[in-house]
Tab-separated table of C-alpha atoms and ligand atoms in Angstrom:
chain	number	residue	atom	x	y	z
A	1	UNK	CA	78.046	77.517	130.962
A	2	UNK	CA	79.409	75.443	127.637
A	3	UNK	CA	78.336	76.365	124.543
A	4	UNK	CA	76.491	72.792	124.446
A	5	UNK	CA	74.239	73.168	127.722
A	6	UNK	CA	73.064	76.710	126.503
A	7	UNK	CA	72.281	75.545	123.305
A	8	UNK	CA	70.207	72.783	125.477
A	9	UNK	CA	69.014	75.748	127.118
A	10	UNK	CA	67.592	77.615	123.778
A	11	UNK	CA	66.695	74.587	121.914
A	12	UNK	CA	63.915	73.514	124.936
A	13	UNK	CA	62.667	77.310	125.096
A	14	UNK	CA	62.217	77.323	121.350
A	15	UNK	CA	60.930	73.935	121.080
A	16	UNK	CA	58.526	75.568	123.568
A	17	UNK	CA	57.077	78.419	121.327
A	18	UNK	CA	56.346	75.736	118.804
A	19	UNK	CA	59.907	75.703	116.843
A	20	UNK	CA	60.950	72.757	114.812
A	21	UNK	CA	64.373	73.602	115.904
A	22	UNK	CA	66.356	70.617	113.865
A	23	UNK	CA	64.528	72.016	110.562
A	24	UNK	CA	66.191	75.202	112.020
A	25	UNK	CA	69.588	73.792	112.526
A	26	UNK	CA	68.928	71.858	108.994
A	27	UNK	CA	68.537	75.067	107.032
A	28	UNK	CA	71.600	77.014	108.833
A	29	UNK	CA	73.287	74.129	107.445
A	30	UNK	CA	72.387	75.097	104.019
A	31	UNK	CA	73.194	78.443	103.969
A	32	UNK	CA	75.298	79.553	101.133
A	33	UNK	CA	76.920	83.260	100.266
A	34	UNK	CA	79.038	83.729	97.940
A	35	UNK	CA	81.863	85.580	98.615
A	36	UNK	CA	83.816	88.136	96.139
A	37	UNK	CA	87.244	87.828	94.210
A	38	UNK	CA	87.552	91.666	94.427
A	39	UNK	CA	87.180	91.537	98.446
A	40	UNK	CA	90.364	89.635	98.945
A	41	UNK	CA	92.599	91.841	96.748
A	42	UNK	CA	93.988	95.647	97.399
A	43	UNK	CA	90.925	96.826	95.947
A	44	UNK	CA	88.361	99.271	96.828
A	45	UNK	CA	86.981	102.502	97.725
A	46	UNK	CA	86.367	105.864	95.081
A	47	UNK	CA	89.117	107.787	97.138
A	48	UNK	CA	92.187	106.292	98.072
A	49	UNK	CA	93.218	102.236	98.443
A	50	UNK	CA	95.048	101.531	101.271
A	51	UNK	CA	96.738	98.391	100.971
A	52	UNK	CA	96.649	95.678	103.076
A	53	UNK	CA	99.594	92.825	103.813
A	54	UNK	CA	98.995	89.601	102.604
A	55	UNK	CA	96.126	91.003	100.293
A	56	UNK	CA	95.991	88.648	97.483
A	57	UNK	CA	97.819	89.233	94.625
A	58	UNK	CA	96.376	86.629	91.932
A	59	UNK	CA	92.965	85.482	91.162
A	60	UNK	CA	93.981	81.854	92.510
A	61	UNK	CA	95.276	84.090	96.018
A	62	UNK	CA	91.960	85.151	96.018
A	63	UNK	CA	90.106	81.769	95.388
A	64	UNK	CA	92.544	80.652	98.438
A	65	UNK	CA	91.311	82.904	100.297
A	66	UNK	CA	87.800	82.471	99.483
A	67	UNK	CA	88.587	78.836	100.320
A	68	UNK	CA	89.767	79.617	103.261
A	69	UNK	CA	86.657	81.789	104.354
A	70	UNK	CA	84.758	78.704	103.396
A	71	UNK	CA	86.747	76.445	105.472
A	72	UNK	CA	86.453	78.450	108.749
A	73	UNK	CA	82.508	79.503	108.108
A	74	UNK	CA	81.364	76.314	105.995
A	75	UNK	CA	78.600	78.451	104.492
A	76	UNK	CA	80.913	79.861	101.903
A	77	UNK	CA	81.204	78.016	99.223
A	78	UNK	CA	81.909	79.927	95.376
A	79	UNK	CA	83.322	82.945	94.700
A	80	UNK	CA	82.499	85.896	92.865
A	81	UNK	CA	84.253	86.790	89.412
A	82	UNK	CA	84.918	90.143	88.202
A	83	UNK	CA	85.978	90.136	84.460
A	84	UNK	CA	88.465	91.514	83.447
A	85	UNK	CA	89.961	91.286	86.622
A	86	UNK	CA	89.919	88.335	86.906
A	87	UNK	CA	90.679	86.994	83.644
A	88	UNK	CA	93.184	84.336	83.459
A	89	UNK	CA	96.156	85.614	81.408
A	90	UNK	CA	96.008	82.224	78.772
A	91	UNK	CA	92.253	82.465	79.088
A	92	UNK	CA	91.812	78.998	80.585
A	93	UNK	CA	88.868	78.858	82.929
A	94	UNK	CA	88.316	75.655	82.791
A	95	UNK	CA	91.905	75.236	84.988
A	96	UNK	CA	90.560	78.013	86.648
A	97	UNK	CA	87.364	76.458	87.843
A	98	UNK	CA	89.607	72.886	88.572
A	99	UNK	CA	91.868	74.974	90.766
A	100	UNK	CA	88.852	76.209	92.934
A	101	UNK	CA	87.303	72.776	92.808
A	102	UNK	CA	90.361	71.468	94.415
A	103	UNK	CA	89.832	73.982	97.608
A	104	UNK	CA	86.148	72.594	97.644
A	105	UNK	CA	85.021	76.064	96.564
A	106	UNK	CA	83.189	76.840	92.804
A	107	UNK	CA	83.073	79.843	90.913
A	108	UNK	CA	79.471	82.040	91.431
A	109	UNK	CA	78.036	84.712	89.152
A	110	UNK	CA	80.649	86.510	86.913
A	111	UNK	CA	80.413	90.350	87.320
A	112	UNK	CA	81.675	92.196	83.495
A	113	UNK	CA	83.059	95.467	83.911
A	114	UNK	CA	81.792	98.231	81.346
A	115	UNK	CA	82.496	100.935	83.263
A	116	UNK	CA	86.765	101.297	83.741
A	117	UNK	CA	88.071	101.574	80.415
A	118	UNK	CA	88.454	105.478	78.477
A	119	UNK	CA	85.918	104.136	75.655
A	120	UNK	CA	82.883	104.342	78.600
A	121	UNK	CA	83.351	108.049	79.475
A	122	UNK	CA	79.587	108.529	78.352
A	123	UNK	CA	78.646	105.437	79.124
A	124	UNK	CA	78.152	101.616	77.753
A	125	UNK	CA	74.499	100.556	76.810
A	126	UNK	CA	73.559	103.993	77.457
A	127	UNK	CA	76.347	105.397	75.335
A	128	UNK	CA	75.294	107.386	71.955
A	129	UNK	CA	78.103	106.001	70.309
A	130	UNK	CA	76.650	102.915	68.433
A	131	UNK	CA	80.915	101.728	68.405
A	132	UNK	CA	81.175	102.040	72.436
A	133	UNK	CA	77.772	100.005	72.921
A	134	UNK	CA	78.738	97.606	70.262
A	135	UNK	CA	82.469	97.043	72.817
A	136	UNK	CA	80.075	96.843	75.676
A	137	UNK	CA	77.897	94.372	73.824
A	138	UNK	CA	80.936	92.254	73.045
A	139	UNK	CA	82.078	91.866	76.466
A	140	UNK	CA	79.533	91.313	78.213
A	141	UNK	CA	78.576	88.548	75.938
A	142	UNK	CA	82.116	87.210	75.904
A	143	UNK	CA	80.933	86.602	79.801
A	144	UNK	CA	78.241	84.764	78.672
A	145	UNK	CA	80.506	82.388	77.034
A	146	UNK	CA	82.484	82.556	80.454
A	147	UNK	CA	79.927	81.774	82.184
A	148	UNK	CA	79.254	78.135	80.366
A	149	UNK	CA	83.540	77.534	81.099
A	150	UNK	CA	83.553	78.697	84.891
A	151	UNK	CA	79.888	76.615	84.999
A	152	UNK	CA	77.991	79.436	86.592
A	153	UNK	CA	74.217	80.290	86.421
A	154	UNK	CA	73.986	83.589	87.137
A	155	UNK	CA	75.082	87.108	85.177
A	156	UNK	CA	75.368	90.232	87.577
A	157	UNK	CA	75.225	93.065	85.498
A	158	UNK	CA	75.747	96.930	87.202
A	159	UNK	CA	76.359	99.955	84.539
A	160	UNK	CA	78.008	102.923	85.659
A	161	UNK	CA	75.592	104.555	83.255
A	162	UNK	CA	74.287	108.134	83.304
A	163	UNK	CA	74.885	111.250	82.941
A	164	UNK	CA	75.850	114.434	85.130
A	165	UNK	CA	74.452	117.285	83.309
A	166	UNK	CA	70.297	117.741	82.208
A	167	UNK	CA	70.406	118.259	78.453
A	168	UNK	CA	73.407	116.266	77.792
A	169	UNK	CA	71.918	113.354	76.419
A	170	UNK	CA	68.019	111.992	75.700
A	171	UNK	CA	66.721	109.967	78.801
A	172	UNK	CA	64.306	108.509	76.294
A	173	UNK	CA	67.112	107.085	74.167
A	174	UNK	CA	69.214	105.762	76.848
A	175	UNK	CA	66.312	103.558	78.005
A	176	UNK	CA	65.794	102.350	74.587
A	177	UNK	CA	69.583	101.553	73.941
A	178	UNK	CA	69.667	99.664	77.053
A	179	UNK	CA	66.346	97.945	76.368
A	180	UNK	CA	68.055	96.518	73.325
A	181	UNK	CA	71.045	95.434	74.266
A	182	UNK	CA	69.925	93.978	77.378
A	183	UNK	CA	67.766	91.800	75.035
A	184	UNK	CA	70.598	90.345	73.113
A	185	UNK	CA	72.394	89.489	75.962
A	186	UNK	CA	69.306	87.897	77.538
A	187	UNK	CA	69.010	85.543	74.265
A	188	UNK	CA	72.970	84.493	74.613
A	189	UNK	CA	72.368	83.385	78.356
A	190	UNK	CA	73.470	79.954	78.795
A	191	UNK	CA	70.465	77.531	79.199
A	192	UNK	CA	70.127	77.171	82.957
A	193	UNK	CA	72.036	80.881	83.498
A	194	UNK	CA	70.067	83.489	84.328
A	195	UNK	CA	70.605	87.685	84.323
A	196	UNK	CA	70.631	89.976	87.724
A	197	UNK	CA	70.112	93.409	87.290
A	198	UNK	CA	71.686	95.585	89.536
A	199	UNK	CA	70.633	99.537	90.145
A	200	UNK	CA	72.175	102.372	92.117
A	201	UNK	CA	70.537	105.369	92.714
A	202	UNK	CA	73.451	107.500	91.970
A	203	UNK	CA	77.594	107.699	91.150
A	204	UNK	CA	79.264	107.796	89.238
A	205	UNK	CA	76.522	109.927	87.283
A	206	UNK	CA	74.942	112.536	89.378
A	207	UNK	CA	72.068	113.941	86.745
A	208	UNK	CA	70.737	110.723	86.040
A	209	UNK	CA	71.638	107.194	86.343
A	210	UNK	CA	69.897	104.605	83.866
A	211	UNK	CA	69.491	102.286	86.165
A	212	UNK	CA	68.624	104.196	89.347
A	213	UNK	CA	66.117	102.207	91.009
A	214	UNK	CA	64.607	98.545	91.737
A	215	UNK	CA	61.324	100.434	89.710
A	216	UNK	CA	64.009	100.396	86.604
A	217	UNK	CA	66.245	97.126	86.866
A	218	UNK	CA	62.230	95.420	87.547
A	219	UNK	CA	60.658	97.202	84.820
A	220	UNK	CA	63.843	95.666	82.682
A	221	UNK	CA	63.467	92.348	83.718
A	222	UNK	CA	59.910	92.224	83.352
A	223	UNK	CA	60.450	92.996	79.618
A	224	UNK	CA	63.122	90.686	79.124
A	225	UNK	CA	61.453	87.307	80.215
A	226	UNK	CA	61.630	84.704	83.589
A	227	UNK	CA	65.333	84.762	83.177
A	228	UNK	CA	65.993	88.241	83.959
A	229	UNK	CA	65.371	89.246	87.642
A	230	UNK	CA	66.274	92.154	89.968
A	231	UNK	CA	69.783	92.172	92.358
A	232	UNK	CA	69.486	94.102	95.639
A	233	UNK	CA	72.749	95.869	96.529
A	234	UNK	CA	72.643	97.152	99.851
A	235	UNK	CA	74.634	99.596	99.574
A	236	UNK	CA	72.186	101.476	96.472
A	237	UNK	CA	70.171	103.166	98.420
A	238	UNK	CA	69.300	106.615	100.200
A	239	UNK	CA	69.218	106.083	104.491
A	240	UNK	CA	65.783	106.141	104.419
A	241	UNK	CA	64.832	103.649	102.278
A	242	UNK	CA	62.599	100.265	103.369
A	243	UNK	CA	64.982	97.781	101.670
A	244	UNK	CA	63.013	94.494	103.374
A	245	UNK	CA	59.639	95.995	101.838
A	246	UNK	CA	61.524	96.346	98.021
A	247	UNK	CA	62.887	92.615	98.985
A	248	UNK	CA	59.286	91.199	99.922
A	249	UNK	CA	57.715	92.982	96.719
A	250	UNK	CA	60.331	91.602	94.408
A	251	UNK	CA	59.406	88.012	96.199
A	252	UNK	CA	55.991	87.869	95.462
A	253	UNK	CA	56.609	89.300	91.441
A	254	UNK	CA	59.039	86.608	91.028
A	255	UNK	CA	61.507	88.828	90.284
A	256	UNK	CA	64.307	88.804	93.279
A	257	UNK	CA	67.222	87.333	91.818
A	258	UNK	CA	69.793	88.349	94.165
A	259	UNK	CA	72.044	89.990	96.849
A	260	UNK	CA	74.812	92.230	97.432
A	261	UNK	CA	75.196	92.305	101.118
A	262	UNK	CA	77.089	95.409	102.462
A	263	UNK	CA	76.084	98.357	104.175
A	264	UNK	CA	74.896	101.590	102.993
A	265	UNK	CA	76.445	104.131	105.536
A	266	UNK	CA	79.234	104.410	102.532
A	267	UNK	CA	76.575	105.363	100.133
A	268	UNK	CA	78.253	101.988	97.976
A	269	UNK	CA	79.131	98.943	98.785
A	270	UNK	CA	82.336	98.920	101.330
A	271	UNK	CA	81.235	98.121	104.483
A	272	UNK	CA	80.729	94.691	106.421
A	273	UNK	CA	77.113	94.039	106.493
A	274	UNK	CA	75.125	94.073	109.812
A	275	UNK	CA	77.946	96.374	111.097
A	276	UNK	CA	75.651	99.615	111.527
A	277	UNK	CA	72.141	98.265	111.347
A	278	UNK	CA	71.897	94.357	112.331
A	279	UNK	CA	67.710	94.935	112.482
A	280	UNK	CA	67.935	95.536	109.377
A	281	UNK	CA	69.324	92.664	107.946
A	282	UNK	CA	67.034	90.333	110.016
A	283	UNK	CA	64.097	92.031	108.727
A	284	UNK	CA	65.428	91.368	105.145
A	285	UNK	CA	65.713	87.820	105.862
A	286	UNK	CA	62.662	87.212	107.958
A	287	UNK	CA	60.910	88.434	104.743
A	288	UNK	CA	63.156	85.746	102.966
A	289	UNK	CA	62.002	83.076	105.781
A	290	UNK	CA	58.593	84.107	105.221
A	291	UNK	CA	58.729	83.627	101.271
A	292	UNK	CA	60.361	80.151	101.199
A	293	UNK	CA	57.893	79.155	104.642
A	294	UNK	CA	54.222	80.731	102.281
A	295	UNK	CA	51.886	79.029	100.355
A	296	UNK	CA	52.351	81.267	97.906
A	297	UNK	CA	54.064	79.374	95.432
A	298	UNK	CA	55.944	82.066	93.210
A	299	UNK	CA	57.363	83.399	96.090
A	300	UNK	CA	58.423	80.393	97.326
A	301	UNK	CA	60.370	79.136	94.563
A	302	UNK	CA	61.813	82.468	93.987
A	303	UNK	CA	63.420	82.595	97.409
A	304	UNK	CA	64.510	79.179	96.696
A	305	UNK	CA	66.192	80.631	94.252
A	306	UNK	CA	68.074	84.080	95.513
A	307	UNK	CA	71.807	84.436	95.037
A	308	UNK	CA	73.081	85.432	98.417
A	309	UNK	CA	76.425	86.889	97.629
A	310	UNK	CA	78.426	89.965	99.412
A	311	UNK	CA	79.797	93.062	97.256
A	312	UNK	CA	82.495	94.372	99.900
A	313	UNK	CA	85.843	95.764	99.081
A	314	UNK	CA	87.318	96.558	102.456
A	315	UNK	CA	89.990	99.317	102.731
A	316	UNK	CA	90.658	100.286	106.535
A	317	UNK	CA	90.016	96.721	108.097
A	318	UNK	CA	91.983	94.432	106.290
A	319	UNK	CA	90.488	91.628	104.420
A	320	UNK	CA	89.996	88.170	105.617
A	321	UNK	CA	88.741	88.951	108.707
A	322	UNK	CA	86.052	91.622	107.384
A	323	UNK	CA	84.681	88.831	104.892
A	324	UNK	CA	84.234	86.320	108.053
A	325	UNK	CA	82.557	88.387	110.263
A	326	UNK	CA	80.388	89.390	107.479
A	327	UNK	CA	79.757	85.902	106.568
A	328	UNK	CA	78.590	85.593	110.105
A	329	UNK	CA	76.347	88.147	110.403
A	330	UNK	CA	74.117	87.007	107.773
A	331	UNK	CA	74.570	83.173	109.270
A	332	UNK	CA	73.360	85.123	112.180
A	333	UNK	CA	70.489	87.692	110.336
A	334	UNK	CA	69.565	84.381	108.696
A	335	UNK	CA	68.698	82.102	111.962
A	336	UNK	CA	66.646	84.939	113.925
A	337	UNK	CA	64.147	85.027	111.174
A	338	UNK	CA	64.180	80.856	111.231
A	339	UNK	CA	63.116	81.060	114.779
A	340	UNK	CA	60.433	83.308	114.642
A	341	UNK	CA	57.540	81.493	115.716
A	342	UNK	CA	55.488	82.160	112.487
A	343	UNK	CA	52.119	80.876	112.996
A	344	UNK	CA	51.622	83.149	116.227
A	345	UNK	CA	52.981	86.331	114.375
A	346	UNK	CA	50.705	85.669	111.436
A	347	UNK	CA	47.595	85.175	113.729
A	348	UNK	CA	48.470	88.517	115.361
A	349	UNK	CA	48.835	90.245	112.369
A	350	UNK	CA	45.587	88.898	111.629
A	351	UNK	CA	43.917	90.113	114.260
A	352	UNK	CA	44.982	93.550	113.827
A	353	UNK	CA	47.274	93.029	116.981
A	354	UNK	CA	49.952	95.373	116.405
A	355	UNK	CA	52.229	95.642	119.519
A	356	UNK	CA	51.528	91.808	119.567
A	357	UNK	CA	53.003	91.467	116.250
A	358	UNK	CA	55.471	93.687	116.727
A	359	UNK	CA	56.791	92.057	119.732
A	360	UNK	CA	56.605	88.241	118.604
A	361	UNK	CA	59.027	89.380	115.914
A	362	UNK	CA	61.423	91.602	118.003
A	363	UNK	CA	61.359	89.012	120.694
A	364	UNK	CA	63.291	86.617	117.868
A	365	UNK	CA	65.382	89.257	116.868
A	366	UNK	CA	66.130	89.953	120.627
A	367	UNK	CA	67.073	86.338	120.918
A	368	UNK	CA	70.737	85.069	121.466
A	369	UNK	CA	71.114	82.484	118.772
A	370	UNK	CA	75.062	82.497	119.486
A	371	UNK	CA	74.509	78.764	120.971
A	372	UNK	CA	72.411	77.414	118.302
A	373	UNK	CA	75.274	78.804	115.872
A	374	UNK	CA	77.964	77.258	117.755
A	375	UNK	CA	75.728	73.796	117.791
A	376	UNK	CA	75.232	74.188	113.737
A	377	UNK	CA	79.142	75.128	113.395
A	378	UNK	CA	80.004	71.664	115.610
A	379	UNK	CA	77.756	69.859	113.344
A	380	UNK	CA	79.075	70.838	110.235
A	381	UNK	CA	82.668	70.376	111.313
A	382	UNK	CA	83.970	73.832	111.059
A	383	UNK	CA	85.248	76.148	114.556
A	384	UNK	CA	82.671	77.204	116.984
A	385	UNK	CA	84.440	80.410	116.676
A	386	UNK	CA	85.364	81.498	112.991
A	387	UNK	CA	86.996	84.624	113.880
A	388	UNK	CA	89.032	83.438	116.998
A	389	UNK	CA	89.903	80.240	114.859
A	390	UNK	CA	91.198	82.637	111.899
A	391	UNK	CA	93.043	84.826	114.490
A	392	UNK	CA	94.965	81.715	115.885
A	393	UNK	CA	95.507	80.250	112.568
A	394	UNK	CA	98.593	82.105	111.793
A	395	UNK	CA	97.085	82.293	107.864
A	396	UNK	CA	97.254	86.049	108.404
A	397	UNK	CA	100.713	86.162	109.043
A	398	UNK	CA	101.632	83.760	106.074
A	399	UNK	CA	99.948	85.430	103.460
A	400	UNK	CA	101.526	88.578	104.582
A	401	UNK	CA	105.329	86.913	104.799
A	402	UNK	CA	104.993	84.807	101.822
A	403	UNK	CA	102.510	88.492	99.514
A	404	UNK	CA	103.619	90.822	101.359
A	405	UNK	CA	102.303	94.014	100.187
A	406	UNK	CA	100.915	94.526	96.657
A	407	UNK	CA	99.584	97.791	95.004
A	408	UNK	CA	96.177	97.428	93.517
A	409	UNK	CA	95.179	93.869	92.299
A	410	UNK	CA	91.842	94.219	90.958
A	411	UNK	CA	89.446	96.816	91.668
A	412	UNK	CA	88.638	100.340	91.269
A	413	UNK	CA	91.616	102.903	90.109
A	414	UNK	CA	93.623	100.142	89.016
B	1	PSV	C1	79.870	99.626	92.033
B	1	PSV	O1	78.938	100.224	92.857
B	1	PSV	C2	79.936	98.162	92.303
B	1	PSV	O2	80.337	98.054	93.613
B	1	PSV	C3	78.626	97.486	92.007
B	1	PSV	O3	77.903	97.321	93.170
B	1	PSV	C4	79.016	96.173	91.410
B	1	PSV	O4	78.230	95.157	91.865
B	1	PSV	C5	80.430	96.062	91.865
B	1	PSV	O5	80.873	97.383	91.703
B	1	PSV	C6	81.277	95.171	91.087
B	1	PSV	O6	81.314	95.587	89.721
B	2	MN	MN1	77.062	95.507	93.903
């Protein structure tokens, strides 16, 4: 059967369990994650980088790749930026942010890095040296100022802060020094920018991390003001952990800002999301779905609002294709919970139906959308078939001819 009479097939079933399936097909088409810089270069993992041909060498190789990711996917569009990595050498981003423009991409949140140079040994905000926090300070509101030139709204901040040994410093005063800095950066945010908090509950500090927790980063942002909200990094948490519930809690207190899609099975933030646990991710965005679809009306604009980006820095499975597939996963997270026929789940719910409830939801997860992606991908003008497109596209052999094989670009041990 063609992709076109199955998708006939679907759309009639769905239609049938009371799904406005062109409102589906319209949101798909809206979709929008942001991919990273540091994904496309030989970057990566605590251990050892293996590097990878044709990894990009430049932040502009990286914003062509990102471009092309876009092109292929069409649901793509910005890139991450990790200063300094990606700091232009004559400091211009505003021919920085022209260059992507011309690949119909933009530049997304801007990631500062207080955690790679000798000065943070013990720290940044958390640090007891007044001097080291004062660096920290500086940089990360010299990415404020970045932020304004590259034109984006949102600040991800993650601290490698902590410490690995009880007694070595006061937990008390750690909170306090980052409660103050994290204020002035909050008041140099540019007017529509905004502040994502990011927390990891441990490494590179095994004692205790300062930010370890969503309890922490919401605590934070609940001091700082509306601008300040909470980022969700996959990979942060222990295996146990019920990420969707943090997600739908955040939701209703206003305070989800954003994502880092990945997987947790690395214990960071390395592997292609949806690759171990696809469930998972659909339960995240069902709670998503059911945010922006409420009458609650904080929730709703806050999931209006979420930055859907990935933090992946593949080392064993090359580069482009990684970031495509995991592009498409969340395309593919992302229409199960659409189609979830959410009038009938809520009634069962209501009535205290469990296996009812938990079956209407499971049956959408259950569901092959693959058809009604391939209909959305035809409609927007981009391959059916992302990764078989890439594959024939020869752009993996060209990069590797024309970059051949560079040592670390932008990342961790670099
Ligand atoms: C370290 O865990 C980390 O991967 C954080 O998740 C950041 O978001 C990322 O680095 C980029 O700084
Ligand atoms: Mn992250």
């Amino acid at each position: 059967m063609s992709f076109s009479a199955a998708y006939n097939v679907l759309a009639e079933q769905l239609t049938r369990d009371g799904v406005d399936i062109d409102a589906v097909k319209a949101q798909l088409k809206q979709q929008h994650i942001e991919t990273p810089s540091w994904g496309y270069a030989n970057s990566g993992t605590r251990f050892k980088t293996f590097p990878h041909p044709g990894a990009a060498r430049s932040t502009r190789e990286k914003l062509d790749d990102a471009a092309m990711v876009h092109h292929l996917t069409g649901i793509a569009p910005s890139v991450a930026l990790h200063i300094p990595w990606d700091k232009p050498e004559d400091d211009d981003y505003d021919a920085l942010r022209q260059y992507a423009e011309s690949k119909h991409i933009a530049l997304g949140a801007i990631n500062p890095n207080v955690f790679q140079d000798e000065i943070y040994k013990h720290g940044s905000f958390g640090n007891p040296h007044a001097a080291t926090r004062e660096m920290a300070l500086d940089h990360i509101l010299e990415c404020c100022e970045i932020m304004t030139k590259t034109r984006s709204d949102s600040l991800s901040l993650w601290f490698a802060d902590g410490t690995n040994y009880a007694g070595q410093d006061s937990l008390r005063a750690r909170k306090k020094r980052f409660e103050e800095n994290l204020k002035i950066v909050y008041q140099h945010l540019p007017a529509n920018g905004r502040m994502l908090i990011e927390y990891k509950f441990f490494e590179p500090a095994f004692y205790s991390t300062d930010i370890p927790d969503w309890g922490v980063a919401y605590a934070l942002a609940m001091k700082l003001g509306e601008r300040a909200q909470v980022l969700v990094d996959l990979g942060h948490h222990a295996q146990g952990v019920n990420i969707e519930q943090i997600v739908a809690f955040l939701l209703d207190e206003g305070k989800l800002g954003g994502f880092h899609f990945n997987n947790r099975k690395y214990a960071d933030d390395d592997l292609i999301v949806g690759s171990v646990n696809p469930y998972e991710l659909f339960l995240i965005y069902n709670e998503l779905t059911d945010a922006a679809q409420s009458h609650d009306e904080l929730a709703r604009a806050t999931s209006q609002r979420v930055a859907y980006m990935i933090d992946q820095s593949h080392n064993i499975e090359g580069k482009m294709l990684p970031m495509i597939l995991s592009v498409l996963n969340c395309q593919e997270g992302y229409a199960k919970s659409l189609i979830v026929p959410r009038k009938t789940w809520q009634d069962a719910q209501a009535n205290g139906d469990v296996m009812g409830a938990h079956e209407i939801l499971n049956n959408a997860y259950k569901t092959d959308v693959r058809p009604l992606l391939m209909q959305v991908r035809a409609e927007l003008n981009v391959p059916i078939d992302p990764i078989a497109a890439y594959r024939a596209s020869g752009y993996e052999e060209k990069i590797a001819r024309e970059r051949g094989t560079a040592k670390q670009t932008g990342g961790y041990q670099s």
